[in-house]
Coordinates of C-alpha atoms (C1' of nucleotides) in Angstrom, one line a residue:
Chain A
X17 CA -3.4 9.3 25.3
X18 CA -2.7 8.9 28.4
X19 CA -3.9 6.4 30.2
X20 CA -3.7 2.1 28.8
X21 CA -2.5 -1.3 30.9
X22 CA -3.2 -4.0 32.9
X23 CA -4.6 -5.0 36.5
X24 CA -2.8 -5.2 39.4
X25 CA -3.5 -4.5 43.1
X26 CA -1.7 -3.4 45.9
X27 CA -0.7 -4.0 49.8
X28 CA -1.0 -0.5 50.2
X29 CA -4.2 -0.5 51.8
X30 CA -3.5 -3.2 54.0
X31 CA -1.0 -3.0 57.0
X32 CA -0.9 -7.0 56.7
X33 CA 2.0 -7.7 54.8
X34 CA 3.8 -4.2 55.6
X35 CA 6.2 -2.6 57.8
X36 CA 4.5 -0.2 60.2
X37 CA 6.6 2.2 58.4
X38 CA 10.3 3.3 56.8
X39 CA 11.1 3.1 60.2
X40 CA 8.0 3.5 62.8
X41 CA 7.5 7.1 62.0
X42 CA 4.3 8.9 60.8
X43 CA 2.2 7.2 58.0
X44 CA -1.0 8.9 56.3
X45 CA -4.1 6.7 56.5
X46 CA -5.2 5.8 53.4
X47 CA -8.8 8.0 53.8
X48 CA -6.1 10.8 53.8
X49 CA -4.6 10.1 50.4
X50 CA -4.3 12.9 47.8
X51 CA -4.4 9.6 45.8
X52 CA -6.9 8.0 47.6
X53 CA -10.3 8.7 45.0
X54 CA -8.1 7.0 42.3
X55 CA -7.3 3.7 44.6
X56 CA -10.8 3.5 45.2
X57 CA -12.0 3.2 41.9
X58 CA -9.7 0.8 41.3
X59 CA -11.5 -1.3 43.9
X60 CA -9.4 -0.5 47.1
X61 CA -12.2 0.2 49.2
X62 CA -12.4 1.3 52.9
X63 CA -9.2 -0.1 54.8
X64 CA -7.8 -2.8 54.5
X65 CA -9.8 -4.6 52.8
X66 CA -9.4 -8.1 51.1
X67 CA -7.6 -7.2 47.7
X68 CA -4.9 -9.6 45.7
X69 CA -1.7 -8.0 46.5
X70 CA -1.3 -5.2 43.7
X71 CA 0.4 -4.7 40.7
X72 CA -1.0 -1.5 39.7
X73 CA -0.5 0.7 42.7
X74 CA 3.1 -0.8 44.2
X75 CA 4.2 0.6 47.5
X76 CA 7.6 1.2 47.4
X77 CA 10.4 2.1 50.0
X78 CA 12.7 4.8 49.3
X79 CA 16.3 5.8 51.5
X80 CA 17.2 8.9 52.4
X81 CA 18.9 10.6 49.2
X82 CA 17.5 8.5 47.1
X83 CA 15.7 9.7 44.1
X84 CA 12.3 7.9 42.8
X85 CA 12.6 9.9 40.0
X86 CA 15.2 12.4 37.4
X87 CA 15.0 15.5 35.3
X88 CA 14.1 13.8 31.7
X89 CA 13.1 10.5 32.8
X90 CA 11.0 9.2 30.7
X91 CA 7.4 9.6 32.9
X92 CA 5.7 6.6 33.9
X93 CA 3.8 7.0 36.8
X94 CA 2.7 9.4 39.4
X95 CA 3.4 8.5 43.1
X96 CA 1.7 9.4 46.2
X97 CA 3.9 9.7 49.4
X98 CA 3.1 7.5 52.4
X99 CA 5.3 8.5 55.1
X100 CA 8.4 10.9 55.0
X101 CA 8.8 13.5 52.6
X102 CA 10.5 15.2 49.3
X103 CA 11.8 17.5 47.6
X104 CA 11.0 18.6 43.6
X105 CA 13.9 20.1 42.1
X106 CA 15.2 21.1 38.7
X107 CA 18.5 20.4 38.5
X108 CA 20.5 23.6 37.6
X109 CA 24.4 22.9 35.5
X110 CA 27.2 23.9 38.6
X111 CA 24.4 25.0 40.7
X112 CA 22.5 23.1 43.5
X113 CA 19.3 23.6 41.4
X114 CA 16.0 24.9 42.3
X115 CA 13.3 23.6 44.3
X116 CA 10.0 23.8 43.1
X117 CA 8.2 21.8 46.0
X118 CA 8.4 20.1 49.2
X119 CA 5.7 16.9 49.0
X120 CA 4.6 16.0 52.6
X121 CA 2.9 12.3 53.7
X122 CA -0.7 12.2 51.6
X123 CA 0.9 14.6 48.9
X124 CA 1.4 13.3 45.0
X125 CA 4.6 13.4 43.2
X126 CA 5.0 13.8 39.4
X127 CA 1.4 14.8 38.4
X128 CA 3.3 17.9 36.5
X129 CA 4.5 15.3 34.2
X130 CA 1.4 13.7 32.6
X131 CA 1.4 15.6 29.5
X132 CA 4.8 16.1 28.6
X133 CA 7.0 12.9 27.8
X134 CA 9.6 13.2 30.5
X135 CA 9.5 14.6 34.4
X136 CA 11.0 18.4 34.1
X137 CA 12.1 18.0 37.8
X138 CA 13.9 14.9 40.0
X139 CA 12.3 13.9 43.0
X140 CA 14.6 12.9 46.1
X141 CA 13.7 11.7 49.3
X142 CA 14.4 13.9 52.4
X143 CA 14.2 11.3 54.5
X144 CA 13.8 7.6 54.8
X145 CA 10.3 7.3 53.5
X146 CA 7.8 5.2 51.3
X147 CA 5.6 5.9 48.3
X148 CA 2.7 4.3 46.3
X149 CA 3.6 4.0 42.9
X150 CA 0.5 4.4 40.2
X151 CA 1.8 3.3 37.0
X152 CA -0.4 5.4 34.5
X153 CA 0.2 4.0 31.8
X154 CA -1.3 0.6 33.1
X155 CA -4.4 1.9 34.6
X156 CA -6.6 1.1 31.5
X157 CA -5.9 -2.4 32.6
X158 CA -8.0 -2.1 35.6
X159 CA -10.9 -3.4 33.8
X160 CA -12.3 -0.1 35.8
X161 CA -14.4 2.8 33.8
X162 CA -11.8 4.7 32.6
X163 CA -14.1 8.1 32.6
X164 CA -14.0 7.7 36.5
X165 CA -10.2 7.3 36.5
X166 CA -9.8 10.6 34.4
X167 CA -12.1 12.4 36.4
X168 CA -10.6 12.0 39.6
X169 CA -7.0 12.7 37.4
X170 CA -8.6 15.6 36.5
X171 CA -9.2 16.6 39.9
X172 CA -5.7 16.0 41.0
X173 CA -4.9 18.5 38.7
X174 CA -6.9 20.7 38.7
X175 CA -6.2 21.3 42.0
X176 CA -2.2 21.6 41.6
X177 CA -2.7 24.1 39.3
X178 CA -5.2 26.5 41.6
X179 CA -2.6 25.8 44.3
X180 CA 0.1 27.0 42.0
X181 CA -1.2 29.9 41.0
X182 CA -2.1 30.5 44.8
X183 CA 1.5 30.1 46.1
X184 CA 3.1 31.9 43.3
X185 CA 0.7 35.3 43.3
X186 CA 1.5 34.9 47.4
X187 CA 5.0 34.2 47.1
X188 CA 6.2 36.8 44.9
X189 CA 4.3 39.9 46.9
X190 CA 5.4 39.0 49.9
X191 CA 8.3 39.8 51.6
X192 CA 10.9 37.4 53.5
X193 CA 9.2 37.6 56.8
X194 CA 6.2 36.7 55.1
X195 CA 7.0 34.0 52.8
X196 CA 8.4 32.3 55.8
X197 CA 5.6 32.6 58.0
X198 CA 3.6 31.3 55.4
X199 CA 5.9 28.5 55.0
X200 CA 5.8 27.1 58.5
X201 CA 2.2 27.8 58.3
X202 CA 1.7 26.1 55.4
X203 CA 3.3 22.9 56.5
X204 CA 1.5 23.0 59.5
X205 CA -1.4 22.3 57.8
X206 CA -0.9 20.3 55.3
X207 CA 0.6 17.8 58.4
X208 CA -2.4 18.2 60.2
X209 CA -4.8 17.5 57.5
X210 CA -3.7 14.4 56.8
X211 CA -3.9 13.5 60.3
X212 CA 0.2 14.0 61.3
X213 CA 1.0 16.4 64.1
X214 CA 0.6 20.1 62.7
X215 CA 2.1 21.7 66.0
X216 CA 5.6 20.5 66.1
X217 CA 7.6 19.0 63.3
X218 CA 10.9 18.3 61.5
X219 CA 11.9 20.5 59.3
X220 CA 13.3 18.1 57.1
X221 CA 15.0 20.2 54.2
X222 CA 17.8 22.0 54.7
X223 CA 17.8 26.3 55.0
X224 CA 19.2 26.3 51.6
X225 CA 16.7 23.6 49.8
X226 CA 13.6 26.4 52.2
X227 CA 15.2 29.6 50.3
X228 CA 15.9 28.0 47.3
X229 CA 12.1 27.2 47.6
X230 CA 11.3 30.6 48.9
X231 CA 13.5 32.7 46.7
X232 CA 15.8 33.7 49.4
X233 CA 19.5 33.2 51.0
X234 CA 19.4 30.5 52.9
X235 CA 21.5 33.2 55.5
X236 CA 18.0 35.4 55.5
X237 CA 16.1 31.6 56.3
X238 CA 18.3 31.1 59.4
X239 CA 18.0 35.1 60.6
X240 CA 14.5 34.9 60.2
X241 CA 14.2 31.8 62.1
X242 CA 16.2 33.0 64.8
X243 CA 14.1 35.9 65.3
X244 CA 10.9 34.6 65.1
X245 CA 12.3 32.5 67.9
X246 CA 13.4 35.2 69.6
X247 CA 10.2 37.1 69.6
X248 CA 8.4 33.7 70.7
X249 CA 6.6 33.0 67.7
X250 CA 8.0 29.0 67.7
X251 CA 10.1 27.2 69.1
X252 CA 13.6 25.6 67.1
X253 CA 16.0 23.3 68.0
X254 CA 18.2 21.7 65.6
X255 CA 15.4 21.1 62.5
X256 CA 12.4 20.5 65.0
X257 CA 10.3 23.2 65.1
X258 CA 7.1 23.9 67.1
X259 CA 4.8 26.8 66.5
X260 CA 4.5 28.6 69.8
X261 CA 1.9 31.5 68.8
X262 CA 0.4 30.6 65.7
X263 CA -2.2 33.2 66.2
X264 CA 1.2 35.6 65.8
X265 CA 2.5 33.7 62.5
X266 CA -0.6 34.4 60.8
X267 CA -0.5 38.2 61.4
X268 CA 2.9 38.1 59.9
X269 CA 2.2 36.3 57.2
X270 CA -0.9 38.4 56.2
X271 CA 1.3 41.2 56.0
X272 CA 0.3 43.2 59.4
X273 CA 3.6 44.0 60.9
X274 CA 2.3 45.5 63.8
X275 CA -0.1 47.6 62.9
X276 CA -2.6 48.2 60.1
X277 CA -4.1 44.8 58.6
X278 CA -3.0 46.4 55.3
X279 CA -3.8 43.9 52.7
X280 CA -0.2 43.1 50.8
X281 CA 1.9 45.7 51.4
Chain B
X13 CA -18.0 14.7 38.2
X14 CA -16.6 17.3 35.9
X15 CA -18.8 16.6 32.8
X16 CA -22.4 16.5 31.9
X17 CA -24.8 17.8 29.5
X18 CA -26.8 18.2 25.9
X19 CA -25.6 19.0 22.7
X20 CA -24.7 22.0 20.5
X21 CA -22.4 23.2 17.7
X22 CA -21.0 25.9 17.4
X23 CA -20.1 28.8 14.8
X24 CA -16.5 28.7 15.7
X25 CA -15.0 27.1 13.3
X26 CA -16.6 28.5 10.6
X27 CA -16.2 32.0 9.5
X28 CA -19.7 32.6 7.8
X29 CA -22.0 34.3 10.4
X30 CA -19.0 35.4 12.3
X31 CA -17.6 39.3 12.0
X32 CA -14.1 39.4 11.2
X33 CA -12.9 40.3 14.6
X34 CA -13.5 42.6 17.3
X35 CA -12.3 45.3 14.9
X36 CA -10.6 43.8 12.3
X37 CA -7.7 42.7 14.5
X38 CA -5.7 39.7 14.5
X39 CA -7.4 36.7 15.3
X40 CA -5.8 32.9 16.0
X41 CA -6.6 30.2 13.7
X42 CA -8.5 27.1 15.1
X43 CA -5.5 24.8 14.4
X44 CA -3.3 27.2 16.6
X45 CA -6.0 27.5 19.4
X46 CA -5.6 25.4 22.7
X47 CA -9.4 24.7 22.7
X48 CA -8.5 22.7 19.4
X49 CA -7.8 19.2 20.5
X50 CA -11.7 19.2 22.3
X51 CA -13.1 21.1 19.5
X52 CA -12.0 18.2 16.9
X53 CA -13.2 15.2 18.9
X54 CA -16.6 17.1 19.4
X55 CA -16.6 17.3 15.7
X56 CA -15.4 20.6 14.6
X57 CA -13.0 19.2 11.8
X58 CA -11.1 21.0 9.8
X59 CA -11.5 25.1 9.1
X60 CA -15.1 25.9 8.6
X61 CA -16.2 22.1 8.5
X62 CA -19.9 22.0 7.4
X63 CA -21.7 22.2 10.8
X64 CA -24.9 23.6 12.3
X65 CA -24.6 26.4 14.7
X66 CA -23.6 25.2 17.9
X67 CA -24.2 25.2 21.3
X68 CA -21.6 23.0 22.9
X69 CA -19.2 25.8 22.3
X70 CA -20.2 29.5 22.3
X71 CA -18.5 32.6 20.3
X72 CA -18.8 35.5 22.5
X73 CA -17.5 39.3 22.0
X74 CA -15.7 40.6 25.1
X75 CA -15.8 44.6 25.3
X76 CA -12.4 46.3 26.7
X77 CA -12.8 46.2 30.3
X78 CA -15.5 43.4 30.7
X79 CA -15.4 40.4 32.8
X80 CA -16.0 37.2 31.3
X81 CA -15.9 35.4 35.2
X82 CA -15.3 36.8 38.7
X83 CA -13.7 35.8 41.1
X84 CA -16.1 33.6 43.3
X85 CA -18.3 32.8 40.6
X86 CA -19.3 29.4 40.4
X87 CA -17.7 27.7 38.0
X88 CA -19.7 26.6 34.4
X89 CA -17.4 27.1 31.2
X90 CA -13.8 27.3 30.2
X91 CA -13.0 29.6 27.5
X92 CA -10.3 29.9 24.7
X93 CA -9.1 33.2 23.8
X94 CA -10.2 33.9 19.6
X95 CA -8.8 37.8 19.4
X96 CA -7.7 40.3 22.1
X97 CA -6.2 39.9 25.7
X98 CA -6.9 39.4 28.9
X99 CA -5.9 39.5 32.3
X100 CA -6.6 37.3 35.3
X101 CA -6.4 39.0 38.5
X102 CA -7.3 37.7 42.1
X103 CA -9.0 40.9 43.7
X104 CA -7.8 42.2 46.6
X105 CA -9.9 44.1 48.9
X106 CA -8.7 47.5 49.0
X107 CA -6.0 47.6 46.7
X108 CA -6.4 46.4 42.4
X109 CA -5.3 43.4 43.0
X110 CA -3.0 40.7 42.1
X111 CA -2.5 39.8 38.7
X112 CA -2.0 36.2 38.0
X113 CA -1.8 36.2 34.4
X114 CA -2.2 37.0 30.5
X115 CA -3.8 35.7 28.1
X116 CA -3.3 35.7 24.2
X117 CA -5.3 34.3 21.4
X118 CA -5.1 30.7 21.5
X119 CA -4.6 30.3 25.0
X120 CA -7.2 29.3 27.6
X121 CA -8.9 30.9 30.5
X122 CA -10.9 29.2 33.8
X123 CA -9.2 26.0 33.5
X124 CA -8.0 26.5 37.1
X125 CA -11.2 26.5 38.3
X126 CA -12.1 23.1 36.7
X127 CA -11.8 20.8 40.2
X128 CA -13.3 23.7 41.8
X129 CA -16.8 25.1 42.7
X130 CA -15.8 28.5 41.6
X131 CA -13.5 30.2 39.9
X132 CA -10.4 31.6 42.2
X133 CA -9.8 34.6 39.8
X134 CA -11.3 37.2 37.4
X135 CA -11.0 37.2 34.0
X136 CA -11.0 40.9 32.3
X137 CA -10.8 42.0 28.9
X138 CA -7.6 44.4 27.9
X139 CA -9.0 45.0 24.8
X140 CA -11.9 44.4 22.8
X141 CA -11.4 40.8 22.3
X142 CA -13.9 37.3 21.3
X143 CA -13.7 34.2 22.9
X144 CA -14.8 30.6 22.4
X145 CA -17.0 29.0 25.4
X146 CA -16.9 25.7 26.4
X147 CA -19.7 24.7 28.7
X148 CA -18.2 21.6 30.5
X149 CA -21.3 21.1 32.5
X150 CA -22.5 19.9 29.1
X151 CA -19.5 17.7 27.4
X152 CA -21.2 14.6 28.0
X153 CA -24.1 16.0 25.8
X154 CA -21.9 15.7 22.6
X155 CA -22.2 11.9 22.1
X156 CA -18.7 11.8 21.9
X157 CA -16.6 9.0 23.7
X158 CA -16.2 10.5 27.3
X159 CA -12.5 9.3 27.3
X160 CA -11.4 11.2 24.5
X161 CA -12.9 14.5 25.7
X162 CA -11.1 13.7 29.3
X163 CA -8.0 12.8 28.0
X164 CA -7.7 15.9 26.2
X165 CA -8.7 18.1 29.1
X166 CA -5.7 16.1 31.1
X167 CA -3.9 17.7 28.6
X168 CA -4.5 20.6 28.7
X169 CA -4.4 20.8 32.7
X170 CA -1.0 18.8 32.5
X171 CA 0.7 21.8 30.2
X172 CA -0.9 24.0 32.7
X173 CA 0.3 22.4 35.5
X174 CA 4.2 22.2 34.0
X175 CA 3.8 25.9 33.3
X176 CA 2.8 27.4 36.6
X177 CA 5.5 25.1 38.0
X178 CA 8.4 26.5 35.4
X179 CA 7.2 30.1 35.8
X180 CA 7.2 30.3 39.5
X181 CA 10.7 28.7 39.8
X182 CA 12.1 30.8 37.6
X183 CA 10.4 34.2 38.6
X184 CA 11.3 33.9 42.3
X185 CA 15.0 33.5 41.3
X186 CA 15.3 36.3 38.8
X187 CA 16.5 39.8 38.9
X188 CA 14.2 42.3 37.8
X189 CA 15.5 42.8 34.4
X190 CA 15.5 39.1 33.5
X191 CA 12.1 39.2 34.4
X192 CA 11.3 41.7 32.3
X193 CA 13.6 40.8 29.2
X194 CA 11.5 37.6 29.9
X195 CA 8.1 38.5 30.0
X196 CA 8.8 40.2 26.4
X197 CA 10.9 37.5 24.9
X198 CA 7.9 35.2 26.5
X199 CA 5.2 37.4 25.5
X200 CA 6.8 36.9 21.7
X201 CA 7.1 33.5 21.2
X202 CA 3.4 33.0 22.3
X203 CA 2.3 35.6 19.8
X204 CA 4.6 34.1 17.2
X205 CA 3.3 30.7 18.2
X206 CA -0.3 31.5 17.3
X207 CA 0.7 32.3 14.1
X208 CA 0.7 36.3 15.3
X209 CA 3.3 39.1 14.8
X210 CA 6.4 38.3 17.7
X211 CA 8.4 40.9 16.6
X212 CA 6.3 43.7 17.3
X213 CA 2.9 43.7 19.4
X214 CA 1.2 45.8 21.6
X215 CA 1.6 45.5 25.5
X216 CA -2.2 45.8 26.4
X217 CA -1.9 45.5 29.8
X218 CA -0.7 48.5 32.0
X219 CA 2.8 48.9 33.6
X220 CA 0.9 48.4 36.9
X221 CA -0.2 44.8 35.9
X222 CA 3.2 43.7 34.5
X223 CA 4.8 44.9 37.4
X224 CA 1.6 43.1 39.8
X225 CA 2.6 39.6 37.5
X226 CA 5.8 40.0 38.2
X227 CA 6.5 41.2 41.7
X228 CA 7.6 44.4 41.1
X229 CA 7.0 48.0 41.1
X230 CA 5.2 49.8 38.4
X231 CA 7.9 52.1 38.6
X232 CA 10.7 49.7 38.4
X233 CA 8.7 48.1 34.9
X234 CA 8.9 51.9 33.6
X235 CA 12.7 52.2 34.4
X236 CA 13.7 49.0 33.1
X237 CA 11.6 49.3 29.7
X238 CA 13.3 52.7 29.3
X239 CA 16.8 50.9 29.9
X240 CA 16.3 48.2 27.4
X241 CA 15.4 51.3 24.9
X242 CA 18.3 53.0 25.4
X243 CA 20.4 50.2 25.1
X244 CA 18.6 49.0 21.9
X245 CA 17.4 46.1 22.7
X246 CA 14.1 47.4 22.3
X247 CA 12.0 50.2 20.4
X248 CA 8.9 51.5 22.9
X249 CA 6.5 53.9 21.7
X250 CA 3.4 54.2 23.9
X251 CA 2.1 50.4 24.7
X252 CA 3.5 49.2 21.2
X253 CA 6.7 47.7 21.1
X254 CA 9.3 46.0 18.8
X255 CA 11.8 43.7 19.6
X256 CA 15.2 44.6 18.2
X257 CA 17.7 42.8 19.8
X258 CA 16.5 39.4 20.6
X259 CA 19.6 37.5 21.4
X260 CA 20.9 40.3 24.0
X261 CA 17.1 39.9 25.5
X262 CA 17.9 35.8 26.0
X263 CA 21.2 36.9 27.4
X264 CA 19.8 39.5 29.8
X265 CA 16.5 36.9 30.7
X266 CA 19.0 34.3 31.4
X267 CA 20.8 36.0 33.7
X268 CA 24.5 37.0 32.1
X269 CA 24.7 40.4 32.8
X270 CA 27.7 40.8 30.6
X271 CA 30.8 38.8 31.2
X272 CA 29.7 35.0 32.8
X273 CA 27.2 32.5 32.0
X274 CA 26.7 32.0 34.9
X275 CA 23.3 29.5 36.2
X276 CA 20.8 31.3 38.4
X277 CA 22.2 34.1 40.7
Chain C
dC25 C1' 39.4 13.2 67.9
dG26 C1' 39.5 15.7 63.9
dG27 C1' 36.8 16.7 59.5
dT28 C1' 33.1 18.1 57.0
dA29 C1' 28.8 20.1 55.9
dG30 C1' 25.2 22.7 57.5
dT31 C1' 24.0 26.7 60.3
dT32 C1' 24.3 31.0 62.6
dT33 C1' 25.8 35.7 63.0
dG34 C1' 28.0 40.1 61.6
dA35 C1' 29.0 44.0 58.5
dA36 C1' 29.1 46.3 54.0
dC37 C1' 26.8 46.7 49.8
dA38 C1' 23.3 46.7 46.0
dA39 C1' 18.7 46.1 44.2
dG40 C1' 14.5 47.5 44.2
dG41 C1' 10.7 50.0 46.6
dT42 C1' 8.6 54.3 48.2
dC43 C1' 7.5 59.0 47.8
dA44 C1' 7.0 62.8 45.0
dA45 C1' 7.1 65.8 41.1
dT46 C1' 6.7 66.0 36.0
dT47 C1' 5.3 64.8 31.5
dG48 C1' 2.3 63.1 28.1
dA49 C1' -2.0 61.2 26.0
dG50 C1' -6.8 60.7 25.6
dG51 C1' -11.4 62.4 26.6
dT52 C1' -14.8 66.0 27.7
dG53 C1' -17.1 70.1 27.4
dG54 C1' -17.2 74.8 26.3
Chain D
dC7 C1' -11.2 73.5 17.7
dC8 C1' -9.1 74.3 21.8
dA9 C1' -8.8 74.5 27.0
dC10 C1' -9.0 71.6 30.6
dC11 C1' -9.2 67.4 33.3
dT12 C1' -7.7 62.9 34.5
dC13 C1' -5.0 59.0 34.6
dA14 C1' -1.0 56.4 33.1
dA15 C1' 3.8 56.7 32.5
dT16 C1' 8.3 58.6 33.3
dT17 C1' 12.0 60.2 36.1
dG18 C1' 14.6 61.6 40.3
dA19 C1' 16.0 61.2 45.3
dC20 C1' 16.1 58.6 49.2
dC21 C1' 15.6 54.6 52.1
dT22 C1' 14.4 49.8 53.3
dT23 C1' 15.2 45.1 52.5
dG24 C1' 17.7 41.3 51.5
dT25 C1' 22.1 39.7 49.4
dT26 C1' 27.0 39.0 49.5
dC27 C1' 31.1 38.0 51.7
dA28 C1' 33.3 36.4 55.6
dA29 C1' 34.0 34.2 60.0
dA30 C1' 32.7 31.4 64.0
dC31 C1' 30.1 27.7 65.6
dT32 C1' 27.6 23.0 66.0
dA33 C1' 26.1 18.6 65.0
dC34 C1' 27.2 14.6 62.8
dC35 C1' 30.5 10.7 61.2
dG36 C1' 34.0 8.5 60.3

DNA sequence: CGGTAGTTTGAACAAGGTCAATTGAGGTGG
DNA sequence: CCACCTCAATTGACCTTGTTCAAACTACCG
């Protein structure tokens, strides 16, 4: 089974006791939590409200590089990230590895893991950022219905796995153009809907960890980039990027080079 | 909520009332199926366990071609796959389609759609083929302990989940003939898994929907299958086909065209 | 102030896609 | 039972796309 433990609660629906952030920067409201049904089953109810601090949801800190969790660790919990952001990666022997996913503030790490004994990919943190730790293996502790805990787990992955087959049928029709419109689009709005600023961003991976991600040279990310630029579809400097005509991205990204609205191509 | 509902047993387990198969072709044993783990804590034990006909879980006949779910249907029932194949295809207006995936005996269909209102793709028969149902609207109906049914449904939404994530990473990186040589060798071991002939099956699906599952062109699938003939590391008559050389397929899938070992290209 | 790692840019090359013609198999009707 | 039709599969020629290799450039950090 899954799912057996003991009660706990957290700070992290309080701002009392915390920093304002890792350092000041963007934090998803709670209300905007990919994690957010679970905490509030376990009794973490609108914001901030009065709670023992919590032992079964911990809100944790993590530096730059740092990584909450390896390839083969034994799994233990699924995390939710609260400001910052992450790569998923499978380490690959003499390689850099692959990246299978960028996770954003609001956005849950590990959840791939639940039914296999160990994580199949390491989490690292792109920036300096903060999580909330669920410790799965504690939850039945809660003293909460456990058929409401595995529903909304059940939601949580049922909806990774309709957004992985999403990505994936997009991804591997589309060509570079494409996938990196899509890209940029796609962060866009996962930013904005948890309430983070969806028109001009970090891009906080590198243009190798995007083509890894992507499937492509990290040479074709930067060309690409440039000419979107060039053709005033954003805006880049350094790794901040702003989406200029968004209205333009989305034709690219549906495939309509300049013409027909052909469907893929 | 995910679950709710009355009641009913099925015929599955048991081979009494049931034909055969479609037509006398293989079928998967219930202890190799996926559906298993649920079907046991609803109470199908064993093989042919003693129990009236049921309702909870449906045996249906699927005619070549047929859809079992579209595409925007709302979502009631996930099913196991007993005999046959099948594809699942997002359509795509104008063109056939994407394909998103194949299903063998054992192996489950609509799961994505579980923490959805309908389901994202279609579900079509490659051949004539029998599934199990499983109404979920109706779990709760079984008298069984709610927990157990969840925590098997995490299951099987966790393996999903680890496989989506494993598949995409490693299509987007790979050549077209390690796609291929892996789609067979991947093809095989599911077969052989379900207690099915690995060695030598029939590719029901068209070269146009491997090469849609894939990313690639139905022309390029043709050219590459004809390679790996003359080479030997196949023998390809029609859609039936026999591996031969299974160790230089693993070589080709994982990318050592012939001198390095090299990781990922 | 130099060193390092990530990024940008250029040029040649290779993989796979597109277009098009041919073959082969299964199904239908005379 | 055979001619014909249709659609999938095969094969070839050509071309686009993206990779590879290489070099210059920039920001970041001691």
């Amino acid at each position: 089974m899954i799912i057996g433990g003991q009660v706990r609660v957290s700070d992290s629906r309080s701002r009392e006791g915390t920093e304002p952030g890792p350092h000041g920067q963007d934090e998803v409201a709670c209300a905007a939590c990919g994690l957010d049904p679970v905490c509030r089953i376990l009794g973490y109810g609108g914001d901030g409200s009065n709670l023992p601090r919590g032992l079964l949801i911990l809100r944790r800190h993590v530096a730059r590089g740092e990584a909450i969790f390896r390839c083969g660790d034994a799994f233990r919990s699924i995390f939710a990230v609260k400001s910052g952001s992450f790569k998923t990666f499978v380490p690959h022997a003499g390689g850099p590895g692959q990246v299978v996913g960028f996770q954003l503030p609001g956005e849950l790490l590990g959840v791939e893991a639940i039914s296999l004994e160990t994580y199949p990919s390491t989490a690292r943190a792109l920036e300096n950022s903060s999580v909330c730790e669920l410790c799965l293996a504690r939850l039945p502790e809660s003293g909460r219905p456990l058929e409401l805990l595995q529903g909304s787990i059940i939601e949580l992955l049922g909806r990774e796995v309709a957004f992985s087959h999403q990505l994936m049928s997009s991804l591997l029709h589309q060509s570079a153009d494409q996938r990196i419109a899509g890209f940029l689009l796609n962060l866009s709005e996962r930013l904005h809907r948890r309430g983070l600023s969806g028109g001009e961003f970090n891009l906080t991976m590198s243009r190798s960890d995007i083509g890894s991600y992507l499937g492509l040279a990290s040479e074709t990310v930067s060309r690409i980039l440039s000419r979107f630029q060039k053709s005033r579809l954003i805006r880049l400097r350094r790794r901040r990027v702003r989406l200029i005509d968004r209205a333009a991205l989305q034709m690219v990204a549906s495939s309509a080079g300049q013409g027909g609205v052909g469907p893929a191509r």
